[in-house]
Amino acid sequence: MKNMDTWKFAHDYCGKLWWKVGWVTTIASALIHIPLYHSDENTIGIAGLILVAIQCFIMVASIYPTEKALKKHFNDDGTRK
């Protein structure tokens, strides 16, 4: 990060984004796992693995909107627009 202002902005923005996405993925995870409650261990494990992989992808993908927001609110030298 260019300075503490961009650092704080990026962390606040990403934190709010993760909070929203976290609720959606929590509900989706519950809706997927509840019907699998009495399934065999392998089925539950595979479903869990797929969900974790999707959630990790979403977390990594959150870099893009955070960087986009930084470019929208800050100049290249780190000063606010």
PDB file of N, CA and C in Angstrom:
ATOM      1  N   MET A   1       0.837  -1.173   0.000  1.00  0.00           N
ATOM      2  CA  MET A   1       0.000   0.000   0.000  1.00  0.00           C
ATOM      3  C   MET A   1       0.887   1.244   0.000  1.00  0.00           C
ATOM      4  N   LYS A   2       0.336   2.275  -0.578  1.00  0.00           N
ATOM      5  CA  LYS A   2       1.088   3.530  -0.719  1.00  0.00           C
ATOM      6  C   LYS A   2       1.258   4.259   0.615  1.00  0.00           C
ATOM      7  N   ASN A   3       0.222   4.243   1.446  1.00  0.00           N
ATOM      8  CA  ASN A   3       0.284   4.919   2.744  1.00  0.00           C
ATOM      9  C   ASN A   3      -0.789   4.328   3.668  1.00  0.00           C
ATOM     10  N   MET A   4      -0.866   4.827   4.870  1.00  0.00           N
ATOM     11  CA  MET A   4      -1.819   4.293   5.850  1.00  0.00           C
ATOM     12  C   MET A   4      -3.272   4.566   5.452  1.00  0.00           C
ATOM     13  N   ASP A   5      -3.517   5.652   4.731  1.00  0.00           N
ATOM     14  CA  ASP A   5      -4.878   5.963   4.298  1.00  0.00           C
ATOM     15  C   ASP A   5      -5.385   4.905   3.313  1.00  0.00           C
ATOM     16  N   THR A   6      -4.558   4.539   2.341  1.00  0.00           N
ATOM     17  CA  THR A   6      -4.968   3.498   1.381  1.00  0.00           C
ATOM     18  C   THR A   6      -5.059   2.146   2.073  1.00  0.00           C
ATOM     19  N   TRP A   7      -4.160   1.886   3.012  1.00  0.00           N
ATOM     20  CA  TRP A   7      -4.165   0.636   3.771  1.00  0.00           C
ATOM     21  C   TRP A   7      -5.471   0.481   4.555  1.00  0.00           C
ATOM     22  N   LYS A   8      -5.848   1.539   5.268  1.00  0.00           N
ATOM     23  CA  LYS A   8      -7.076   1.501   6.061  1.00  0.00           C
ATOM     24  C   LYS A   8      -8.299   1.387   5.157  1.00  0.00           C
ATOM     25  N   PHE A   9      -8.323   2.139   4.073  1.00  0.00           N
ATOM     26  CA  PHE A   9      -9.453   2.078   3.158  1.00  0.00           C
ATOM     27  C   PHE A   9      -9.621   0.664   2.599  1.00  0.00           C
ATOM     28  N   ALA A  10      -8.524   0.060   2.160  1.00  0.00           N
ATOM     29  CA  ALA A  10      -8.575  -1.285   1.581  1.00  0.00           C
ATOM     30  C   ALA A  10      -9.068  -2.305   2.611  1.00  0.00           C
ATOM     31  N   HIS A  11      -8.570  -2.215   3.836  1.00  0.00           N
ATOM     32  CA  HIS A  11      -8.998  -3.154   4.875  1.00  0.00           C
ATOM     33  C   HIS A  11     -10.467  -2.960   5.249  1.00  0.00           C
ATOM     34  N   ASP A  12     -10.897  -1.730   5.365  1.00  0.00           N
ATOM     35  CA  ASP A  12     -12.304  -1.460   5.675  1.00  0.00           C
ATOM     36  C   ASP A  12     -13.210  -1.948   4.551  1.00  0.00           C
ATOM     37  N   TYR A  13     -12.835  -1.657   3.316  1.00  0.00           N
ATOM     38  CA  TYR A  13     -13.639  -2.052   2.162  1.00  0.00           C
ATOM     39  C   TYR A  13     -13.722  -3.575   2.057  1.00  0.00           C
ATOM     40  N   CYS A  14     -12.591  -4.233   2.153  1.00  0.00           N
ATOM     41  CA  CYS A  14     -12.556  -5.690   2.037  1.00  0.00           C
ATOM     42  C   CYS A  14     -13.288  -6.344   3.208  1.00  0.00           C
ATOM     43  N   GLY A  15     -13.153  -5.789   4.385  1.00  0.00           N
ATOM     44  CA  GLY A  15     -13.855  -6.317   5.558  1.00  0.00           C
ATOM     45  C   GLY A  15     -15.361  -6.254   5.397  1.00  0.00           C
ATOM     46  N   LYS A  16     -15.858  -5.132   4.889  1.00  0.00           N
ATOM     47  CA  LYS A  16     -17.302  -5.002   4.646  1.00  0.00           C
ATOM     48  C   LYS A  16     -17.755  -5.975   3.562  1.00  0.00           C
ATOM     49  N   LEU A  17     -16.935  -6.132   2.536  1.00  0.00           N
ATOM     50  CA  LEU A  17     -17.258  -7.070   1.462  1.00  0.00           C
ATOM     51  C   LEU A  17     -17.301  -8.498   1.983  1.00  0.00           C
ATOM     52  N   TRP A  18     -16.309  -8.880   2.784  1.00  0.00           N
ATOM     53  CA  TRP A  18     -16.283 -10.227   3.356  1.00  0.00           C
ATOM     54  C   TRP A  18     -17.451 -10.460   4.296  1.00  0.00           C
ATOM     55  N   TRP A  19     -17.868  -9.438   5.019  1.00  0.00           N
ATOM     56  CA  TRP A  19     -19.003  -9.571   5.928  1.00  0.00           C
ATOM     57  C   TRP A  19     -20.266  -9.930   5.139  1.00  0.00           C
ATOM     58  N   LYS A  20     -20.503  -9.208   4.030  1.00  0.00           N
ATOM     59  CA  LYS A  20     -21.671  -9.476   3.194  1.00  0.00           C
ATOM     60  C   LYS A  20     -21.587 -10.858   2.556  1.00  0.00           C
ATOM     61  N   VAL A  21     -20.443 -11.157   1.973  1.00  0.00           N
ATOM     62  CA  VAL A  21     -20.259 -12.446   1.301  1.00  0.00           C
ATOM     63  C   VAL A  21     -20.313 -13.581   2.316  1.00  0.00           C
ATOM     64  N   GLY A  22     -19.821 -13.349   3.511  1.00  0.00           N
ATOM     65  CA  GLY A  22     -19.839 -14.369   4.554  1.00  0.00           C
ATOM     66  C   GLY A  22     -21.235 -14.813   4.912  1.00  0.00           C
ATOM     67  N   TRP A  23     -22.162 -13.879   4.993  1.00  0.00           N
ATOM     68  CA  TRP A  23     -23.554 -14.241   5.286  1.00  0.00           C
ATOM     69  C   TRP A  23     -24.145 -15.086   4.161  1.00  0.00           C
ATOM     70  N   VAL A  24     -23.862 -14.706   2.928  1.00  0.00           N
ATOM     71  CA  VAL A  24     -24.386 -15.462   1.784  1.00  0.00           C
ATOM     72  C   VAL A  24     -23.804 -16.877   1.757  1.00  0.00           C
ATOM     73  N   THR A  25     -22.498 -16.997   1.967  1.00  0.00           N
ATOM     74  CA  THR A  25     -21.883 -18.326   1.923  1.00  0.00           C
ATOM     75  C   THR A  25     -22.282 -19.178   3.136  1.00  0.00           C
ATOM     76  N   THR A  26     -22.536 -18.549   4.261  1.00  0.00           N
ATOM     77  CA  THR A  26     -22.998 -19.302   5.431  1.00  0.00           C
ATOM     78  C   THR A  26     -24.379 -19.904   5.179  1.00  0.00           C
ATOM     79  N   ILE A  27     -25.254 -19.093   4.631  1.00  0.00           N
ATOM     80  CA  ILE A  27     -26.600 -19.593   4.319  1.00  0.00           C
ATOM     81  C   ILE A  27     -26.530 -20.677   3.250  1.00  0.00           C
ATOM     82  N   ALA A  28     -25.737 -20.442   2.205  1.00  0.00           N
ATOM     83  CA  ALA A  28     -25.591 -21.446   1.149  1.00  0.00           C
ATOM     84  C   ALA A  28     -25.013 -22.748   1.709  1.00  0.00           C
ATOM     85  N   SER A  29     -24.024 -22.644   2.568  1.00  0.00           N
ATOM     86  CA  SER A  29     -23.416 -23.841   3.168  1.00  0.00           C
ATOM     87  C   SER A  29     -24.432 -24.621   3.996  1.00  0.00           C
ATOM     88  N   ALA A  30     -25.222 -23.908   4.774  1.00  0.00           N
ATOM     89  CA  ALA A  30     -26.237 -24.578   5.585  1.00  0.00           C
ATOM     90  C   ALA A  30     -27.280 -25.262   4.704  1.00  0.00           C
ATOM     91  N   LEU A  31     -27.716 -24.556   3.663  1.00  0.00           N
ATOM     92  CA  LEU A  31     -28.727 -25.130   2.776  1.00  0.00           C
ATOM     93  C   LEU A  31     -28.212 -26.355   2.020  1.00  0.00           C
ATOM     94  N   ILE A  32     -26.930 -26.395   1.783  1.00  0.00           N
ATOM     95  CA  ILE A  32     -26.346 -27.556   1.106  1.00  0.00           C
ATOM     96  C   ILE A  32     -26.102 -28.696   2.092  1.00  0.00           C
ATOM     97  N   HIS A  33     -25.628 -28.386   3.297  1.00  0.00           N
ATOM     98  CA  HIS A  33     -25.293 -29.432   4.258  1.00  0.00           C
ATOM     99  C   HIS A  33     -26.503 -30.041   4.975  1.00  0.00           C
ATOM    100  N   ILE A  34     -27.529 -29.265   5.200  1.00  0.00           N
ATOM    101  CA  ILE A  34     -28.692 -29.798   5.928  1.00  0.00           C
ATOM    102  C   ILE A  34     -29.296 -31.021   5.223  1.00  0.00           C
ATOM    103  N   PRO A  35     -29.532 -30.968   3.906  1.00  0.00           N
ATOM    104  CA  PRO A  35     -30.074 -32.173   3.254  1.00  0.00           C
ATOM    105  C   PRO A  35     -29.109 -33.362   3.272  1.00  0.00           C
ATOM    106  N   LEU A  36     -27.821 -33.091   3.437  1.00  0.00           N
ATOM    107  CA  LEU A  36     -26.816 -34.150   3.447  1.00  0.00           C
ATOM    108  C   LEU A  36     -26.554 -34.709   4.843  1.00  0.00           C
ATOM    109  N   TYR A  37     -27.328 -34.275   5.827  1.00  0.00           N
ATOM    110  CA  TYR A  37     -27.083 -34.624   7.226  1.00  0.00           C
ATOM    111  C   TYR A  37     -26.962 -36.133   7.448  1.00  0.00           C
ATOM    112  N   HIS A  38     -27.804 -36.914   6.832  1.00  0.00           N
ATOM    113  CA  HIS A  38     -27.775 -38.366   7.037  1.00  0.00           C
ATOM    114  C   HIS A  38     -27.059 -39.108   5.910  1.00  0.00           C
ATOM    115  N   SER A  39     -26.299 -38.391   5.098  1.00  0.00           N
ATOM    116  CA  SER A  39     -25.554 -39.023   4.013  1.00  0.00           C
ATOM    117  C   SER A  39     -24.297 -39.683   4.552  1.00  0.00           C
ATOM    118  N   ASP A  40     -23.647 -40.442   3.684  1.00  0.00           N
ATOM    119  CA  ASP A  40     -22.414 -41.097   4.128  1.00  0.00           C
ATOM    120  C   ASP A  40     -21.283 -40.071   4.248  1.00  0.00           C
ATOM    121  N   GLU A  41     -20.233 -40.490   4.912  1.00  0.00           N
ATOM    122  CA  GLU A  41     -19.111 -39.612   5.239  1.00  0.00           C
ATOM    123  C   GLU A  41     -18.449 -39.022   3.988  1.00  0.00           C
ATOM    124  N   ASN A  42     -18.301 -39.819   2.943  1.00  0.00           N
ATOM    125  CA  ASN A  42     -17.648 -39.341   1.717  1.00  0.00           C
ATOM    126  C   ASN A  42     -18.460 -38.239   1.040  1.00  0.00           C
ATOM    127  N   THR A  43     -19.749 -38.402   1.000  1.00  0.00           N
ATOM    128  CA  THR A  43     -20.607 -37.392   0.367  1.00  0.00           C
ATOM    129  C   THR A  43     -20.504 -36.063   1.108  1.00  0.00           C
ATOM    130  N   ILE A  44     -20.570 -36.121   2.419  1.00  0.00           N
ATOM    131  CA  ILE A  44     -20.462 -34.904   3.226  1.00  0.00           C
ATOM    132  C   ILE A  44     -19.069 -34.284   3.055  1.00  0.00           C
ATOM    133  N   GLY A  45     -18.046 -35.110   3.021  1.00  0.00           N
ATOM    134  CA  GLY A  45     -16.676 -34.618   2.848  1.00  0.00           C
ATOM    135  C   GLY A  45     -16.474 -33.937   1.506  1.00  0.00           C
ATOM    136  N   ILE A  46     -17.008 -34.533   0.448  1.00  0.00           N
ATOM    137  CA  ILE A  46     -16.864 -33.944  -0.890  1.00  0.00           C
ATOM    138  C   ILE A  46     -17.632 -32.633  -0.978  1.00  0.00           C
ATOM    139  N   ALA A  47     -18.843 -32.605  -0.426  1.00  0.00           N
ATOM    140  CA  ALA A  47     -19.634 -31.372  -0.427  1.00  0.00           C
ATOM    141  C   ALA A  47     -18.896 -30.280   0.353  1.00  0.00           C
ATOM    142  N   GLY A  48     -18.324 -30.636   1.492  1.00  0.00           N
ATOM    143  CA  GLY A  48     -17.568 -29.674   2.290  1.00  0.00           C
ATOM    144  C   GLY A  48     -16.341 -29.163   1.553  1.00  0.00           C
ATOM    145  N   LEU A  49     -15.642 -30.066   0.878  1.00  0.00           N
ATOM    146  CA  LEU A  49     -14.461 -29.673   0.113  1.00  0.00           C
ATOM    147  C   LEU A  49     -14.826 -28.697  -1.002  1.00  0.00           C
ATOM    148  N   ILE A  50     -15.907 -28.984  -1.700  1.00  0.00           N
ATOM    149  CA  ILE A  50     -16.348 -28.090  -2.780  1.00  0.00           C
ATOM    150  C   ILE A  50     -16.729 -26.722  -2.221  1.00  0.00           C
ATOM    151  N   LEU A  51     -17.453 -26.709  -1.112  1.00  0.00           N
ATOM    152  CA  LEU A  51     -17.847 -25.438  -0.498  1.00  0.00           C
ATOM    153  C   LEU A  51     -16.633 -24.626  -0.038  1.00  0.00           C
ATOM    154  N   VAL A  52     -15.677 -25.282   0.570  1.00  0.00           N
ATOM    155  CA  VAL A  52     -14.470 -24.582   1.032  1.00  0.00           C
ATOM    156  C   VAL A  52     -13.688 -24.029  -0.161  1.00  0.00           C
ATOM    157  N   ALA A  53     -13.595 -24.808  -1.222  1.00  0.00           N
ATOM    158  CA  ALA A  53     -12.887 -24.344  -2.425  1.00  0.00           C
ATOM    159  C   ALA A  53     -13.572 -23.107  -3.008  1.00  0.00           C
ATOM    160  N   ILE A  54     -14.898 -23.136  -3.067  1.00  0.00           N
ATOM    161  CA  ILE A  54     -15.643 -21.975  -3.575  1.00  0.00           C
ATOM    162  C   ILE A  54     -15.437 -20.763  -2.674  1.00  0.00           C
ATOM    163  N   GLN A  55     -15.476 -20.984  -1.360  1.00  0.00           N
ATOM    164  CA  GLN A  55     -15.287 -19.877  -0.422  1.00  0.00           C
ATOM    165  C   GLN A  55     -13.876 -19.300  -0.516  1.00  0.00           C
ATOM    166  N   CYS A  56     -12.883 -20.144  -0.700  1.00  0.00           N
ATOM    167  CA  CYS A  56     -11.504 -19.653  -0.871  1.00  0.00           C
ATOM    168  C   CYS A  56     -11.382 -18.845  -2.155  1.00  0.00           C
ATOM    169  N   PHE A  57     -12.011 -19.329  -3.222  1.00  0.00           N
ATOM    170  CA  PHE A  57     -11.988 -18.594  -4.482  1.00  0.00           C
ATOM    171  C   PHE A  57     -12.616 -17.216  -4.311  1.00  0.00           C
ATOM    172  N   ILE A  58     -13.745 -17.159  -3.624  1.00  0.00           N
ATOM    173  CA  ILE A  58     -14.428 -15.884  -3.395  1.00  0.00           C
ATOM    174  C   ILE A  58     -13.533 -14.934  -2.597  1.00  0.00           C
ATOM    175  N   MET A  59     -12.848 -15.456  -1.579  1.00  0.00           N
ATOM    176  CA  MET A  59     -11.965 -14.605  -0.774  1.00  0.00           C
ATOM    177  C   MET A  59     -10.818 -14.040  -1.614  1.00  0.00           C
ATOM    178  N   VAL A  60     -10.230 -14.877  -2.457  1.00  0.00           N
ATOM    179  CA  VAL A  60      -9.139 -14.408  -3.317  1.00  0.00           C
ATOM    180  C   VAL A  60      -9.680 -13.439  -4.363  1.00  0.00           C
ATOM    181  N   ALA A  61     -10.861 -13.735  -4.906  1.00  0.00           N
ATOM    182  CA  ALA A  61     -11.465 -12.875  -5.923  1.00  0.00           C
ATOM    183  C   ALA A  61     -11.844 -11.505  -5.369  1.00  0.00           C
ATOM    184  N   SER A  62     -11.972 -11.380  -4.055  1.00  0.00           N
ATOM    185  CA  SER A  62     -12.330 -10.088  -3.457  1.00  0.00           C
ATOM    186  C   SER A  62     -11.212  -9.055  -3.625  1.00  0.00           C
ATOM    187  N   ILE A  63     -10.045  -9.495  -4.030  1.00  0.00           N
ATOM    188  CA  ILE A  63      -8.941  -8.561  -4.292  1.00  0.00           C
ATOM    189  C   ILE A  63      -9.322  -7.620  -5.434  1.00  0.00           C
ATOM    190  N   TYR A  64      -9.980  -8.160  -6.467  1.00  0.00           N
ATOM    191  CA  TYR A  64     -10.327  -7.350  -7.638  1.00  0.00           C
ATOM    192  C   TYR A  64     -11.226  -6.160  -7.291  1.00  0.00           C
ATOM    193  N   PRO A  65     -12.388  -6.358  -6.636  1.00  0.00           N
ATOM    194  CA  PRO A  65     -13.206  -5.176  -6.320  1.00  0.00           C
ATOM    195  C   PRO A  65     -12.528  -4.221  -5.330  1.00  0.00           C
ATOM    196  N   THR A  66     -11.682  -4.749  -4.469  1.00  0.00           N
ATOM    197  CA  THR A  66     -10.959  -3.881  -3.531  1.00  0.00           C
ATOM    198  C   THR A  66      -9.982  -2.988  -4.292  1.00  0.00           C
ATOM    199  N   GLU A  67      -9.238  -3.576  -5.224  1.00  0.00           N
ATOM    200  CA  GLU A  67      -8.302  -2.789  -6.034  1.00  0.00           C
ATOM    201  C   GLU A  67      -9.049  -1.773  -6.898  1.00  0.00           C
ATOM    202  N   LYS A  68     -10.194  -2.177  -7.421  1.00  0.00           N
ATOM    203  CA  LYS A  68     -11.008  -1.271  -8.235  1.00  0.00           C
ATOM    204  C   LYS A  68     -11.476  -0.079  -7.397  1.00  0.00           C
ATOM    205  N   ALA A  69     -11.907  -0.341  -6.163  1.00  0.00           N
ATOM    206  CA  ALA A  69     -12.342   0.733  -5.270  1.00  0.00           C
ATOM    207  C   ALA A  69     -11.175   1.651  -4.909  1.00  0.00           C
ATOM    208  N   LEU A  70      -9.998   1.073  -4.713  1.00  0.00           N
ATOM    209  CA  LEU A  70      -8.817   1.898  -4.424  1.00  0.00           C
ATOM    210  C   LEU A  70      -8.523   2.834  -5.594  1.00  0.00           C
ATOM    211  N   LYS A  71      -8.580   2.318  -6.812  1.00  0.00           N
ATOM    212  CA  LYS A  71      -8.313   3.158  -7.994  1.00  0.00           C
ATOM    213  C   LYS A  71      -9.375   4.226  -8.166  1.00  0.00           C
ATOM    214  N   LYS A  72     -10.610   3.925  -7.725  1.00  0.00           N
ATOM    215  CA  LYS A  72     -11.687   4.894  -7.844  1.00  0.00           C
ATOM    216  C   LYS A  72     -11.523   6.041  -6.844  1.00  0.00           C
ATOM    217  N   HIS A  73     -10.996   5.751  -5.658  1.00  0.00           N
ATOM    218  CA  HIS A  73     -10.925   6.746  -4.586  1.00  0.00           C
ATOM    219  C   HIS A  73      -9.546   7.381  -4.390  1.00  0.00           C
ATOM    220  N   PHE A  74      -8.500   6.791  -4.991  1.00  0.00           N
ATOM    221  CA  PHE A  74      -7.141   7.291  -4.776  1.00  0.00           C
ATOM    222  C   PHE A  74      -6.408   7.474  -6.104  1.00  0.00           C
ATOM    223  N   ASN A  75      -5.493   8.437  -6.133  1.00  0.00           N
ATOM    224  CA  ASN A  75      -4.606   8.618  -7.274  1.00  0.00           C
ATOM    225  C   ASN A  75      -3.492   7.577  -7.212  1.00  0.00           C
ATOM    226  N   ASP A  76      -2.679   7.517  -8.264  1.00  0.00           N
ATOM    227  CA  ASP A  76      -1.590   6.548  -8.313  1.00  0.00           C
ATOM    228  C   ASP A  76      -0.547   6.762  -7.218  1.00  0.00           C
ATOM    229  N   ASP A  77      -0.413   7.997  -6.737  1.00  0.00           N
ATOM    230  CA  ASP A  77       0.569   8.265  -5.683  1.00  0.00           C
ATOM    231  C   ASP A  77       0.008   8.038  -4.273  1.00  0.00           C
ATOM    232  N   GLY A  78      -1.264   7.628  -4.169  1.00  0.00           N
ATOM    233  CA  GLY A  78      -1.861   7.321  -2.871  1.00  0.00           C
ATOM    234  C   GLY A  78      -2.637   8.457  -2.248  1.00  0.00           C
ATOM    235  N   THR A  79      -2.744   9.592  -2.935  1.00  0.00           N
ATOM    236  CA  THR A  79      -3.547  10.702  -2.416  1.00  0.00           C
ATOM    237  C   THR A  79      -5.000  10.501  -2.832  1.00  0.00           C
ATOM    238  N   ARG A  80      -5.901  10.976  -1.980  1.00  0.00           N
ATOM    239  CA  ARG A  80      -7.338  10.845  -2.289  1.00  0.00           C
ATOM    240  C   ARG A  80      -7.707  11.712  -3.477  1.00  0.00           C
ATOM    241  N   LYS A  81      -8.654  11.214  -4.264  1.00  0.00           N
ATOM    242  CA  LYS A  81      -9.150  11.994  -5.404  1.00  0.00           C
ATOM    243  C   LYS A  81     -10.128  13.038  -4.929  1.00  0.00           C
TER     244      LYS A  81
END
